[in-house]
Structure formats: structure tokens, C-alpha cells
Short mmCIF file of C-alpha atoms and ligand atoms in Angstrom, two decimals:
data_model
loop_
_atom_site.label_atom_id
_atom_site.label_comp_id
_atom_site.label_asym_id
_atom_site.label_seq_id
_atom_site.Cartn_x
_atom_site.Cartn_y
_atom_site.Cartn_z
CA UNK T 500 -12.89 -20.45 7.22
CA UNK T 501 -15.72 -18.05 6.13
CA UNK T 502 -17.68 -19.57 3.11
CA UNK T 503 -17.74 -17.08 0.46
CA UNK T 504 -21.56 -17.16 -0.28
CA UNK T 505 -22.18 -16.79 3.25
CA UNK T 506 -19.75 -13.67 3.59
CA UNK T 507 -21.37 -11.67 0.44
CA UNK T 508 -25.06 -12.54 2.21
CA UNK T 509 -23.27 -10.72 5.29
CA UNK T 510 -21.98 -8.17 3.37
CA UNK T 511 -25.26 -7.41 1.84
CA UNK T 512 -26.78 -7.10 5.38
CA UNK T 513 -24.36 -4.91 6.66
CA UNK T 514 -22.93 -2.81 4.26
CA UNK T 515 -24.73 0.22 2.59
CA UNK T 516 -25.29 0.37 -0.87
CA UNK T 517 -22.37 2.30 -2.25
CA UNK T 518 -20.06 -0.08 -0.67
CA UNK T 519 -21.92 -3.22 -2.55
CA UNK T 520 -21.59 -1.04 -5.78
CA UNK T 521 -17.62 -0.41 -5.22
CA UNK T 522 -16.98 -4.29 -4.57
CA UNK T 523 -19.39 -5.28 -7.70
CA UNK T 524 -16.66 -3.02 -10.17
CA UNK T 525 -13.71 -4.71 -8.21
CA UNK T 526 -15.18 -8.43 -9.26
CA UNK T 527 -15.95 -6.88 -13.10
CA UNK T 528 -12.18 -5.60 -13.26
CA UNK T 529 -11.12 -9.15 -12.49
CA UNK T 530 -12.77 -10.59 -14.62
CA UNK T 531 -11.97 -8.73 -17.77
CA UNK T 532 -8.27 -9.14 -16.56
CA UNK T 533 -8.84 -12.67 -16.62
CA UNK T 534 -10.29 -12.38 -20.45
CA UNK T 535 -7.21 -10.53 -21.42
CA UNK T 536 -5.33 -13.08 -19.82
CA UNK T 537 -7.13 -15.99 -21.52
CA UNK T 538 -7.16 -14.13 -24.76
CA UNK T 539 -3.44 -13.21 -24.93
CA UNK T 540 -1.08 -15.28 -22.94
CA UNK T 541 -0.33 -18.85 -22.99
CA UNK T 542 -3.14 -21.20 -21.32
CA UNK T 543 -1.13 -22.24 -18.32
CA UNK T 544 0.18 -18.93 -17.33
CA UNK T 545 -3.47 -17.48 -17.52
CA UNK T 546 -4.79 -20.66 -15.35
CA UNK T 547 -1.65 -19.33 -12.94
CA UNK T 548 -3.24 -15.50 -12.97
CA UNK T 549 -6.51 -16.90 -12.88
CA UNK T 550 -5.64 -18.91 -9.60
CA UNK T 551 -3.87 -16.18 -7.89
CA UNK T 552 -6.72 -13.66 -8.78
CA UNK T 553 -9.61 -16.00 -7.53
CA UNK T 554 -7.25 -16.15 -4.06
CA UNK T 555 -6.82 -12.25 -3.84
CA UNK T 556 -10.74 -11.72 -4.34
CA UNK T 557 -11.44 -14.15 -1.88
CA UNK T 558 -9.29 -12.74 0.69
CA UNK T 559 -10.54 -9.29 -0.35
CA UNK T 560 -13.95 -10.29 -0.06
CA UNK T 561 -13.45 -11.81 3.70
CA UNK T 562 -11.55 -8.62 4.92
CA UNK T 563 -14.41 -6.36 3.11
CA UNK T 564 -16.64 -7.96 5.52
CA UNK T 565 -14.79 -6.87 8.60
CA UNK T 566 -13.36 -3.57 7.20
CA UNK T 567 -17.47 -3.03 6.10
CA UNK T 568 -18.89 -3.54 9.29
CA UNK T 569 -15.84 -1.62 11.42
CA UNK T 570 -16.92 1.34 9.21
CA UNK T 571 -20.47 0.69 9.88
CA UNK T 572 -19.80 0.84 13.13
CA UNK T 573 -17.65 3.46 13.30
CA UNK T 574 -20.21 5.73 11.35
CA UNK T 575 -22.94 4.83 13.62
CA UNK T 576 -20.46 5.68 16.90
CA UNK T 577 -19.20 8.93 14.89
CA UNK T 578 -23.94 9.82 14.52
CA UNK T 579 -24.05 9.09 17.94
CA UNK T 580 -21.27 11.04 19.66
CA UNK T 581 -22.50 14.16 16.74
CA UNK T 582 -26.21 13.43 18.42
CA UNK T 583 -25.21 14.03 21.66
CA UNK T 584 -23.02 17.01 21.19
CA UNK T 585 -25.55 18.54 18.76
CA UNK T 586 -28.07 18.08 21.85
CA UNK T 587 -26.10 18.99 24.77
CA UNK T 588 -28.23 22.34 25.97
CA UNK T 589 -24.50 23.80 26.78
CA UNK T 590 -22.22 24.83 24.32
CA UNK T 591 -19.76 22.08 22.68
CA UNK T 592 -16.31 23.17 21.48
CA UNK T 593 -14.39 20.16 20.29
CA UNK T 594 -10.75 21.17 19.31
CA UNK T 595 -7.15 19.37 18.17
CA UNK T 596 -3.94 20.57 20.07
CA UNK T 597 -3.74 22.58 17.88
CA UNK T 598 -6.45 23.99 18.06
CA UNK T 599 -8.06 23.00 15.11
CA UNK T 600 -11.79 23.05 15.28
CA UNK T 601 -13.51 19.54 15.09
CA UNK T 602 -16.78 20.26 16.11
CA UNK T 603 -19.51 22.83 17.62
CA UNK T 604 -22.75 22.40 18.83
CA UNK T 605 -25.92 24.20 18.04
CA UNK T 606 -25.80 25.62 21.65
CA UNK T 607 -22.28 27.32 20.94
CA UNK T 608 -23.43 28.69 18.04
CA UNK T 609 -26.16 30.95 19.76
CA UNK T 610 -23.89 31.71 22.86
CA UNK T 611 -21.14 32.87 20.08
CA UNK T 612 -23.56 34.28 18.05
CA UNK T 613 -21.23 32.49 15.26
CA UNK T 614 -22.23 29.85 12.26
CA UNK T 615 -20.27 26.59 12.80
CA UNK T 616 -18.55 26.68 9.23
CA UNK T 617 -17.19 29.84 9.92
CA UNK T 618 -14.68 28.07 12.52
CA UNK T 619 -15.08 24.55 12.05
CA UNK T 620 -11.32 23.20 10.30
CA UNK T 621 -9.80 26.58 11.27
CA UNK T 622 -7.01 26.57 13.79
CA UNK T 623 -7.61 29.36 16.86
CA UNK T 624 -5.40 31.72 17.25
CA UNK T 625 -5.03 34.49 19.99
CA UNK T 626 -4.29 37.19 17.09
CA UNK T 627 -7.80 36.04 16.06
CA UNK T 628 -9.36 38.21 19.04
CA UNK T 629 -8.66 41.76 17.36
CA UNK T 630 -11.26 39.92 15.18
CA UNK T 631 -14.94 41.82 16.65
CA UNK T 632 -16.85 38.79 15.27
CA UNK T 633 -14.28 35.60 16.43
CA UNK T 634 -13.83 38.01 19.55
CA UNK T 635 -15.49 36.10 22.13
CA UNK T 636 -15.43 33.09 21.24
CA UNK T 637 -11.01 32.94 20.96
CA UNK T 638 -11.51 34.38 24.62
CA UNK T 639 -13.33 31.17 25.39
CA UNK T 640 -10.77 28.79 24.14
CA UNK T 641 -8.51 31.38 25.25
CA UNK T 642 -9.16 32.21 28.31
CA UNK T 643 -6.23 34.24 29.50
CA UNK T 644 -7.50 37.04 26.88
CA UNK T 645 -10.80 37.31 28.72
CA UNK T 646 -11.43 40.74 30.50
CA UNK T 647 -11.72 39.09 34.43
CA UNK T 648 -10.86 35.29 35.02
CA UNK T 649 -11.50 33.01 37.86
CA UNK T 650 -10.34 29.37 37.97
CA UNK T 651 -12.35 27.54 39.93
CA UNK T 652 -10.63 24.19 39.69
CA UNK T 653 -7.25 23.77 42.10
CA UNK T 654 -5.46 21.30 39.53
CA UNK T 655 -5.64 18.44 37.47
CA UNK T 656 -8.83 17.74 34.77
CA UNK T 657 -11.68 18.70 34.20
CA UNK T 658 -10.38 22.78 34.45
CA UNK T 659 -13.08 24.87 35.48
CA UNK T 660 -12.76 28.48 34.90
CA UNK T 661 -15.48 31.60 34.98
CA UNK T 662 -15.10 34.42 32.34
CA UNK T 663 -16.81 37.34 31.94
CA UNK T 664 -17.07 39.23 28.88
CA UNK T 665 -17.70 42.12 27.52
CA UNK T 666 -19.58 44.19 25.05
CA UNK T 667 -22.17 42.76 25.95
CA UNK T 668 -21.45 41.55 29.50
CA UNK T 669 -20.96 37.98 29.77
CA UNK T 670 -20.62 35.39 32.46
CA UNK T 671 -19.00 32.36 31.09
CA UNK T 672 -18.14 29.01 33.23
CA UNK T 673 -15.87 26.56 30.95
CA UNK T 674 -15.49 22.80 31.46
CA UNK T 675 -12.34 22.19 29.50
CA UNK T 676 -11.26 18.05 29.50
CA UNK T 677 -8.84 16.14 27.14
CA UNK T 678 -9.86 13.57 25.05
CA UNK T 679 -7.64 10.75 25.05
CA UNK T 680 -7.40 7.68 22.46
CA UNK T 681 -6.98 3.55 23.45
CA UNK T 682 -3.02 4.50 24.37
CA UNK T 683 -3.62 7.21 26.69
CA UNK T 684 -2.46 9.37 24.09
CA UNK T 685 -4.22 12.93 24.15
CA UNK T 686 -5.88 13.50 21.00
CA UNK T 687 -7.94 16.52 21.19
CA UNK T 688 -9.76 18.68 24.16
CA UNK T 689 -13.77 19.13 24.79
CA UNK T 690 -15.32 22.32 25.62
CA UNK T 691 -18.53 22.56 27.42
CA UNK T 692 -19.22 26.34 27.52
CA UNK T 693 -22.49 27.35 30.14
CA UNK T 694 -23.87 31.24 29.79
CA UNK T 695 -24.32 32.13 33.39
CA UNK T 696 -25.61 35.39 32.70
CA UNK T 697 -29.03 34.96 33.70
CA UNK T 698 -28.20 32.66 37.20
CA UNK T 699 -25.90 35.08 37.82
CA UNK T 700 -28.03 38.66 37.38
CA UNK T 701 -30.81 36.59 39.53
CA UNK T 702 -28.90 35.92 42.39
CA UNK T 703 -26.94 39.22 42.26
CA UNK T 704 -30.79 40.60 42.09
CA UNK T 705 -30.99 38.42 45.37
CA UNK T 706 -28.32 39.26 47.72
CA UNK T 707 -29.08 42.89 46.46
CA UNK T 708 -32.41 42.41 48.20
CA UNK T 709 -31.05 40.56 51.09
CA UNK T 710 -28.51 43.50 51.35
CA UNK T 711 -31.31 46.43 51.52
CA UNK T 712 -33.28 44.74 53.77
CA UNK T 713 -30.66 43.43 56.14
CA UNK T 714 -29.38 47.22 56.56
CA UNK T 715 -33.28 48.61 56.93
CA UNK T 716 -33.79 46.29 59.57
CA UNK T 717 -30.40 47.07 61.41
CA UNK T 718 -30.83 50.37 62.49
CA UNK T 719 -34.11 50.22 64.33
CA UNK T 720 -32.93 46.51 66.07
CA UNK T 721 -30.03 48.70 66.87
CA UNK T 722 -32.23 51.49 68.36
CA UNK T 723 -34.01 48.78 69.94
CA UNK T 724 -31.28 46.66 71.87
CA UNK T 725 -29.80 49.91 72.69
CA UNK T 726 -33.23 50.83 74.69
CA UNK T 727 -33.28 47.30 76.58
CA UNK T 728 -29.88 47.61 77.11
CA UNK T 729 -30.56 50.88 79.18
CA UNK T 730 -33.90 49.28 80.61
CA UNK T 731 -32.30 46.70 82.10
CA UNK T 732 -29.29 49.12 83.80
CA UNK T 733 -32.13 51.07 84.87
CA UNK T 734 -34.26 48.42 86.33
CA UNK T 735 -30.99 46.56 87.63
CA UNK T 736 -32.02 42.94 89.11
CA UNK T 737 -31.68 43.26 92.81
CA UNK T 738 -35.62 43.79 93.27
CA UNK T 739 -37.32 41.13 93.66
CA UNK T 740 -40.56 42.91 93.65
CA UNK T 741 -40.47 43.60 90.11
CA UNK T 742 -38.68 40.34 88.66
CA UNK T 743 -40.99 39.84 86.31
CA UNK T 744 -40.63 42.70 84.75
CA UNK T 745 -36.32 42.53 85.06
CA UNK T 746 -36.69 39.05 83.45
CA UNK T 747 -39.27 40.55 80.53
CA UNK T 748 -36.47 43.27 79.65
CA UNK T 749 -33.07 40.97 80.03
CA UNK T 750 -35.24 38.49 77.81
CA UNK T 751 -36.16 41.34 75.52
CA UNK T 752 -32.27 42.52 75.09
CA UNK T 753 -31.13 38.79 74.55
CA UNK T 754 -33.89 38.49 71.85
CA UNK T 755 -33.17 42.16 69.95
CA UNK T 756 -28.88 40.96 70.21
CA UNK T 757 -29.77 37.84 68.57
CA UNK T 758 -32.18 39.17 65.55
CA UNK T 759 -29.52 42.32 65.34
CA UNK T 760 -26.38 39.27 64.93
CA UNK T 761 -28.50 37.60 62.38
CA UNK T 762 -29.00 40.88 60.41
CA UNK T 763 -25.54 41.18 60.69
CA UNK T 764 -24.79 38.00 59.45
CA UNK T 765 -26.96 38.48 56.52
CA UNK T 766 -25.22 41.64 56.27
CA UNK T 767 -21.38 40.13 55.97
CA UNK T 768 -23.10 37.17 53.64
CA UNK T 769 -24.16 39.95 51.14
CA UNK T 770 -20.89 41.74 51.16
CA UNK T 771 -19.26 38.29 50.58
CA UNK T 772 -21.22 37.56 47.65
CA UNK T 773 -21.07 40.65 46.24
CA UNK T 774 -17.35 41.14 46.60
CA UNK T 775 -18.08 43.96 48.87
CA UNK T 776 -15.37 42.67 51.97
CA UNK T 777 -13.17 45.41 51.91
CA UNK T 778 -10.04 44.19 54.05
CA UNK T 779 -7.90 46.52 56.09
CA UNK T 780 -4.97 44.90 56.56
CA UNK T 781 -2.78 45.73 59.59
CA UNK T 782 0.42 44.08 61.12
CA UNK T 783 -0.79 43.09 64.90
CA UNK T 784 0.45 40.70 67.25
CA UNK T 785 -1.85 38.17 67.68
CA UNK T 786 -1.71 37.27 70.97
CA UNK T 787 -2.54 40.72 72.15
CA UNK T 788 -5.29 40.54 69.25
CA UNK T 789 -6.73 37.11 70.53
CA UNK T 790 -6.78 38.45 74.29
CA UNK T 791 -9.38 41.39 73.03
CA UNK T 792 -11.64 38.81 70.95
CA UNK T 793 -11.61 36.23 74.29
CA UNK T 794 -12.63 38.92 76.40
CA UNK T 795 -15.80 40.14 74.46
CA UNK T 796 -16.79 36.47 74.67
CA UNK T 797 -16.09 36.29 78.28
CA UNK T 798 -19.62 37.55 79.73
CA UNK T 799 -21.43 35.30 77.52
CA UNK T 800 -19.38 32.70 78.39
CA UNK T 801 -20.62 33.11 82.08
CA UNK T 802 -23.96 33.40 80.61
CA UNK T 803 -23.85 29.87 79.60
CA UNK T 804 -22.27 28.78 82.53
CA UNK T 805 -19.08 27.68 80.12
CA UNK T 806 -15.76 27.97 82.12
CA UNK T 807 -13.30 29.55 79.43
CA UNK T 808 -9.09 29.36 78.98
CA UNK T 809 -6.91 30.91 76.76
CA UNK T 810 -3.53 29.43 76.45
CA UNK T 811 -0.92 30.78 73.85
CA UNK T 812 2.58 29.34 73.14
CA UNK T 813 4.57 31.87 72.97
CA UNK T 814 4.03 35.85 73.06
CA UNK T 815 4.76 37.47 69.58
CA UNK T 816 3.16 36.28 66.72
CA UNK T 817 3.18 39.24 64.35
CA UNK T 818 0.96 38.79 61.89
CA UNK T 819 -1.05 41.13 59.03
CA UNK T 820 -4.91 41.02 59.86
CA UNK T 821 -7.99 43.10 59.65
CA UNK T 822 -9.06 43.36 63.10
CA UNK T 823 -12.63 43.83 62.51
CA UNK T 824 -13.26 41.31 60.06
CA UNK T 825 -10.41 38.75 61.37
CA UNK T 826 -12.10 39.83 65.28
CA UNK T 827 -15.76 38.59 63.49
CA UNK T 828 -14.55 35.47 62.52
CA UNK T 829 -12.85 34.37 65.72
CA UNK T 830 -15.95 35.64 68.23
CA UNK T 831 -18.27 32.92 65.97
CA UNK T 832 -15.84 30.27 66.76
CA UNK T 833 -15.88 31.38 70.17
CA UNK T 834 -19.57 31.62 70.05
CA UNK T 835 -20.76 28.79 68.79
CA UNK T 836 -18.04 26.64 71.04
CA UNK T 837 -20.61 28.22 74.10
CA UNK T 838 -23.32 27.93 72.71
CA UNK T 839 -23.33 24.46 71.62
CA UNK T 840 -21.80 23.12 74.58
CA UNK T 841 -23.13 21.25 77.53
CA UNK T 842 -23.86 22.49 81.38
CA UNK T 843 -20.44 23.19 82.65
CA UNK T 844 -18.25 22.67 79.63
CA UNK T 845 -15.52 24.16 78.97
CA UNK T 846 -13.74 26.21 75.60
CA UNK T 847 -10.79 26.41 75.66
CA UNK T 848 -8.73 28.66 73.36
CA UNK T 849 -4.43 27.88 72.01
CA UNK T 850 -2.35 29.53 69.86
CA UNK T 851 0.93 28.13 68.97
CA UNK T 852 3.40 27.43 66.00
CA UNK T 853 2.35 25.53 63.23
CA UNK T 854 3.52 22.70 61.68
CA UNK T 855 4.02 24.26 58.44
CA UNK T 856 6.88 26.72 58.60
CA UNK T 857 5.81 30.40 58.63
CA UNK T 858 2.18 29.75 60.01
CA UNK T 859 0.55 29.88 63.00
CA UNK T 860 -2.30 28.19 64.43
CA UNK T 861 -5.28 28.83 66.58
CA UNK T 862 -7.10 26.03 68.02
CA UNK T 863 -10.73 26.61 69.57
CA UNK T 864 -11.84 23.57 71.12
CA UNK T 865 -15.13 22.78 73.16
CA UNK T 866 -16.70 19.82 75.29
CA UNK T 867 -19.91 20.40 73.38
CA UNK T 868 -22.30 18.86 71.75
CA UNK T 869 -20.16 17.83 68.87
CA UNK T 870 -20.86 17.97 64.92
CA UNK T 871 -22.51 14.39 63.21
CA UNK T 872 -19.44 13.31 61.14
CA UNK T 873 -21.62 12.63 57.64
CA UNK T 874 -22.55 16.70 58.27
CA UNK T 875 -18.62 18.08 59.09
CA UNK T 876 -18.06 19.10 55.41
CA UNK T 877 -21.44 20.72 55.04
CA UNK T 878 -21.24 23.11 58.12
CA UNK T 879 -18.90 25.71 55.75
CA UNK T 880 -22.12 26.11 53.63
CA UNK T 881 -24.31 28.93 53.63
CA UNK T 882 -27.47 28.57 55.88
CA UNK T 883 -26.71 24.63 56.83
CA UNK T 884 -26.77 23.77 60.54
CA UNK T 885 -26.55 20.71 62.30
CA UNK T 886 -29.28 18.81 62.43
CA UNK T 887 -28.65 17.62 66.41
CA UNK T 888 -28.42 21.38 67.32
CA UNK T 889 -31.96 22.87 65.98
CA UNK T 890 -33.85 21.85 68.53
CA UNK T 891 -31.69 22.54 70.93
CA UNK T 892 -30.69 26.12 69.78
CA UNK T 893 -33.74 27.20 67.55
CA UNK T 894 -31.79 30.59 66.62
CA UNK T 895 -29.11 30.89 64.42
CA UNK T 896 -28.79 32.03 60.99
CA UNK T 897 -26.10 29.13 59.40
CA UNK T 898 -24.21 31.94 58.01
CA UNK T 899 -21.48 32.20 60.58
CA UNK T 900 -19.10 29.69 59.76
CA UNK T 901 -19.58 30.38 56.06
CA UNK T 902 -18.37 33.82 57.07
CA UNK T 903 -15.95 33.05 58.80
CA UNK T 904 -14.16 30.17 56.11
CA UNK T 905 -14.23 33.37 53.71
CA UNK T 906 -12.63 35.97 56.40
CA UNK T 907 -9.82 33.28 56.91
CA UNK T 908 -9.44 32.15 53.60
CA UNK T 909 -8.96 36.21 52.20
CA UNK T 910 -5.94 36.21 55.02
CA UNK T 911 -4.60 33.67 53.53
CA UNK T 912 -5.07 31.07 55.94
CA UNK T 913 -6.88 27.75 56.06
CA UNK T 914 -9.64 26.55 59.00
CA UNK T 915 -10.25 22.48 59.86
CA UNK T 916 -12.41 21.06 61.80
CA UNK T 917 -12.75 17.67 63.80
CA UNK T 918 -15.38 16.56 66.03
CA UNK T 919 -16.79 13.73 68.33
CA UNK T 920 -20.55 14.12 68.69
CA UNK T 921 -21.65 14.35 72.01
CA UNK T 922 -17.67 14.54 72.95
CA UNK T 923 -16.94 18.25 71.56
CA UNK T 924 -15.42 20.15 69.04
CA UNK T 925 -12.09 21.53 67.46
CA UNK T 926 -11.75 24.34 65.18
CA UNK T 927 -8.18 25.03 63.63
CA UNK T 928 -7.15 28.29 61.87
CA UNK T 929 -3.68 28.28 60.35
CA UNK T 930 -2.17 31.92 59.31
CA UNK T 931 0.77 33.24 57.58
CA UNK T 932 3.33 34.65 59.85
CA UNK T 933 5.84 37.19 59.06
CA UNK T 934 3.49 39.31 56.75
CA UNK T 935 6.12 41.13 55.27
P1 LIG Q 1149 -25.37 29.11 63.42
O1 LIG Q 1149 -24.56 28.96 64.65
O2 LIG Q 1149 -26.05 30.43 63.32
O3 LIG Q 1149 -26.32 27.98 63.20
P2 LIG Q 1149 -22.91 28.72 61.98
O4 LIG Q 1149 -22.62 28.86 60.53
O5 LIG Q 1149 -22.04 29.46 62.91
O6 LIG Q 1149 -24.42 29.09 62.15
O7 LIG Q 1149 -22.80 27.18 62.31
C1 LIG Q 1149 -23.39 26.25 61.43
C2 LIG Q 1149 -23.69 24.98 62.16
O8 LIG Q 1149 -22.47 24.34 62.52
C3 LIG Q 1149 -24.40 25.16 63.45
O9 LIG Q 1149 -25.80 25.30 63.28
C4 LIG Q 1149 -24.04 23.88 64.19
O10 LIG Q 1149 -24.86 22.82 63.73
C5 LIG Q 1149 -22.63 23.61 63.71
N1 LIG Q 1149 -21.61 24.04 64.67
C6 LIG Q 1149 -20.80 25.11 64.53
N2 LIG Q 1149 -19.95 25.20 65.57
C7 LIG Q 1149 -20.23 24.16 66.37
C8 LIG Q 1149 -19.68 23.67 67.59
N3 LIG Q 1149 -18.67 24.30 68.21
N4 LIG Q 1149 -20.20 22.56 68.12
C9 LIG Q 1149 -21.22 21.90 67.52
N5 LIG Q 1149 -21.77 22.29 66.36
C10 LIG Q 1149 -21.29 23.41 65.79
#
């Protein structure tokens, strides 16, 4: 057991001075109860109090010690939790379930343009947006009430949704996660609140440039491919006398296609960013859609010296596309299987049923060079190509299969990829069937 000396030197050390003070008026109470009881009742009931008193204090005075120093602790977790909020550059919201709010951070308070007293206790409600001043900031916990939302997160916790506001415009992206106590009980929710405004003007600054210059540049390249294109009719490549000046022009025309399908790229990246992908949806069959796309790869194809199949399961596979767009995305695939394939490989191209009911799926698969497996989930990112292929194939933007994920994904369909380096490559594109 704790000796009792040894506990008040504890308590001394750890608790603050307005706790001593508190325990000090407890012991002078006790003792003037014991004078009363000396003074008025008979001496061996008073010894009896006296006894049971000096037990009570002492057991008082060892659980002060522990109550003391859980508070002290408690305080100084409480500071340090305050301290980090308080410093968190993004804004804090900290609220109950029912939406009582616990705390706000400095941060908050300048993206809300709002005092933390003027919310802080107060339970949100979504009445409370009519409110010009609270307007923004019930949007935020909210978010349903905002003006244009995008959830970013597919399920589960943290949720990550983007807001914008208005009056004045706003982008918002919220981090919303529960906070949940020892029993896995959840006791309240944390809002971290990040003003994208300024990110989000740059780089719409950004692909506005990209877009202007991408479309200066295409017409001329345009003009320009178009005039090798006729050179090299012209010139034809049966005369041996002037092969070096047939191999100058094809060389020229290869170069001008491949600037003009970066431009393009560019282009398409611009429009994705900005939202600007108008779709044109159209029921097709996609067979008869897939033969048109394999043909326009065909000559390149021989180019390369790739030999080239296309295989479908089946003849009707109506589905809802926009050619164009839809046509872009399948010639990359198509592309890139020739291109990054060896001497005398092979692409091969299926269409069949899918797995999933309803779906269909296209499967582009090469001999090539293959994809290094630590790099397979980067190659859907803008500008990243594989690091075995630069040397190999210096040109190339890293914009195509970006592109093309985004195409796919706006039809509502899904593309997968798997790959063997140095074996070859499958690409997998699963659509909805039956668009109606
Ligand atoms: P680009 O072909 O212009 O580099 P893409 O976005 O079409 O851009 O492709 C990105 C990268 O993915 C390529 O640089 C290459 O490393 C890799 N890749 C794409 N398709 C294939 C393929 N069929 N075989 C091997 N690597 C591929």
C-alpha cells in the first residue's frame, strides 16, 4: 500500500495548484467534523467517527492521486490534440453526430470567413444555409447543399468530396473521417477542409495554355503533312535515282504525322481536363465498328512489319458509342500494341461476351515488348511512359492511354491491363451492352 506522506509529496508534484487548494478544505472539513464530534457525542462513538473518517481520507487521498494525474494527463492530451488542430494549415471542423460543433481551427475560420464562437456548441442545421453568413460553411458539413459536387472517394472512410461554391467561387476538397472511442463506438466526425481555389485557377490557367497552343500548332503541321503526303505520291518510290530524296520526304511525312498525333493528344488532354469531351452517343454494332478502327491501323501495321488478326465471337454486339472518340481510344491500343512490339510480332485483336452479364469485352493483345510490372498502374497517368520503351521509341507524348482510360470510363466501361515484359501485352475493355 501507498504511504500517505509519500502520496501527498506525489500529489504535490503532479497536481496543479487549485487541486492542492480543493483537497486542503476537504482535510479542514474533517477535521472540524471531528471537533463537533468530540465536543458533542459520547467519547467512544466520536473515536468510531474519528476512525472511519481517518479511513475515508486516506482512501480519498490515494484515489486523488490517480484521479489527479489522469486529469493531468488528460489536460495535457486535450493541449496537444487543440495544438495540432489549431496548427493544421487546412481547415479543422470537429463535430458530434449531431452535429454539434466541438472544435475549429484558425485555418477554417479564414476559409469561412467566420469567428469560431459564432458556431462552436451550436448544432448545424441545413435550414442554417438560407443564413448568407453560416452559408458556406453548412454547405461544407453539408455537402449535398453545395452548388456542384464530386465525390472522389468510391466507399468506405476517409470520404473525399470536391465542392465548389459560390458567391464568391469556391473550390472546396473535404476529408470527412469518424472519430471513434476505445469500443469502436463512433463518437464524433473530423473535417479537414482544403481551399483549392488557387491550385485549381493555376492549372486551369495551364491546360488553357496547353489548349491555345496545341490548336496554333495544328493547323500548319496539318498543312504540312498534307504537303509530304502529296510529295511523296508525287515522287512515288520506284526511282531509284532519286531515293534519297523519296526517303527525305517519306521520313519528313512520318515525322509531321507524329508531331501532328502529339498535338492532338495534347489537344484531347486539354478537353479532358477542362470538361470539354463532348460525347455523341450513337447505338452501333461493334463489330462492324471494330472492323473500321482495325483497318486504319492496318498500313501501319505493315509498316512495322507486325502481322495483325481480328477475331470476334459473335456478330452483333449493339452497343451506344461515340465513334470518334470511342474510334480514338481503340487506334492507341492498336497503336501502341505495333509500336512496342518486336520484329515480326503479332496483335491480335477479340471481341467476345463478358463475364459480367450485359458487357462486352475487347481484348488487344501483343507479343511486344511488355510493360515492367512495378510501372502497370502508372501507365494510366498523364505523360508517364515506360521506362524500357524510351529508348527504344524516343516519340510519344504519354498522353494516350490516359486518354483513352477517360474515353472508356465516360462509356461506362472499365479497361485492365496485364503484361509479361519482354513476353507482350493485354489490354481489356469491358462495355455495357444493350444501351437502351
Ligand atoms: P505513348 O505511347 O505516347 O508513350 P501512351 O499513354 O499511349 O503514351 O502509353 C504510355 C506508356 O505505356 C508507353 O510509353 C509505354 O511505356 C506503355 N505502353 C503502352 N502500351 C504498351 C504496349 N502495348 N506494350 C508495351 N508498353 C506499352
Amino acid at each position: 500500500m501507498n504511504n500517505p506522506i509519500k502520496i501527498l509529496k506525489e500529489i504535490r508534484n503532479s497536481v496543479q495548484k487549485g487541486d492542492v487548494s480543493k483537497l486542503v478544505l476537504v482535510f479542514g472539513l474533517a477535521l472540524v467534523v471531528v471537533l463537533i464530534n468530540l465536543f458533542f457525542l459520547p467519547v467512544s462513538i466520536a473515536a468510531l467517527n474519528l476512525v472511519v473518517l481517518c479511513v475515508a481520507t486516506w482512501l480519498l487521498m490515494a484515489n486523488y492521486d490517480k484521479l489527479a494525474r489522469f486529469s493531468l494527463e488528460n489536460q495535457v492530451k486535450n493541449l496537444e490534440l487543440e495544438t495540432v488542430i489549431q496548427n493544421i494549415r487546412d481547415g479543422v471542423i470537429v463535430y458530434d453526430s449531431n452535429f454539434r460543433i466541438l472544435s475549429m481551427n484558425k485555418s477554417a475560420e479564414e476559409i469561412f470567413g467566420l469567428n469560431a464562437t459564432e458556431v462552436l456548441g451550436q448544432s448545424i442545421e441545413p435550414g442554417m444555409v438560407k443564413n448568407p453568413h453560416l452559408k458556406a460553411f453548412t454547405q461544407v458539413v453539408f455537402p449535398s447543399l453545395a452548388p456542384v459536387v464530386n465525390t472522389i472517394s468510391s466507399s468506405g472512410w476517409p470520404q473525399i468530396i470536391d465542392l465548389t461554391l459560390e458567391d464568391p467561387r469556391r473550390d472546396i476538397r473535404t476529408v470527412l473521417n469518424r472519430i471513434v472511442n476505445d469500443k469502436g463506438e463512433v463518437v464524433g466526425f473530423l473535417k479537414l477542409v482544403t481551399d483549392m481555389t488557387r491550385e485549381k485557377g493555376i492549372t486551369e490557367s495551364k491546360t488553357e495554355f496547353i489548349s491555345v497552343a496545341a490548336h496554333q500548332l495544328r493547323t500548319p503541321l496539318t498543312a504540312l503533312s498534307w504537303s509530304f503526303e502529296s510529295l511523296n505520291k508525287i515522287l512515288g518510290d520506284k526511282d531509284p535515282n532519286i531515293k534519297e530524296v523519296t526517303d527525305l520526304a517519306k521520313a519528313g511525312w512520318q515525322l509531321t504525322e507524329r508531331s501532328l498525333k502529339i498535338v492532338n493528344d495534347l489537344l484531347n488532354a486539354a478537353r479532358i481536363e477542362e470538361g470539354r469531351f463532348g460525347f455523341n452517343f450513337e447505338e452501333v454494332n461493334l463489330v462492324d465498328f471494330m472492323n473500321a478502327v482495325v483497318k486504319q491501323a492496318e498500313p501501319i501495321a505493315k509498316e512495322y512489319g507486325i502481322k495483325f488478326g481480328f477475331a470476334p465471337a459473335g456478330a452483333n454486339y449493339p452497343v451506344k458509342i461515340d465513334q470518334e472518340l470511342l474510334g480514338i481510344a481503340i487506334s492507341n491500343l492498336l497503336d501502341n500494341g505495333i509500336k512496342y512490339n518486336t520484329k515480326n510480332g503479332e496483335v491480335t485483336v477479340k471481341i467476345e461476351p463478358d463475364q459480367k452479364p450485359g458487357s462486352v469485352r475487347i481484348e488487344i493483345r501483343d507479343t511486344g515488348v511488355g510493360i515492367p510490372k512495378d510501372e502497370l498502374e502508372k501507365m494510366f497517368q498523364k505523360f508517364y511512359r515506360g521506362t524500357n520503351v524510351v529508348q527504344m521509341e524516343p516519340n510519344g507524348s504519354g498522353l494516350g492511354l490516359y486518354i483513352t482510360k477517360n474515353i472508356i470510363e465516360r462509356h461506362g466501361g472499365r479497361i485492365g491491363v496485364e503484361s509479361q515484359l519482354g513476353r507482350g501485352t493485354v489490354f481489356s475493355i469491358t462495355l455495357p451492352l444493350n444501351p437502351k
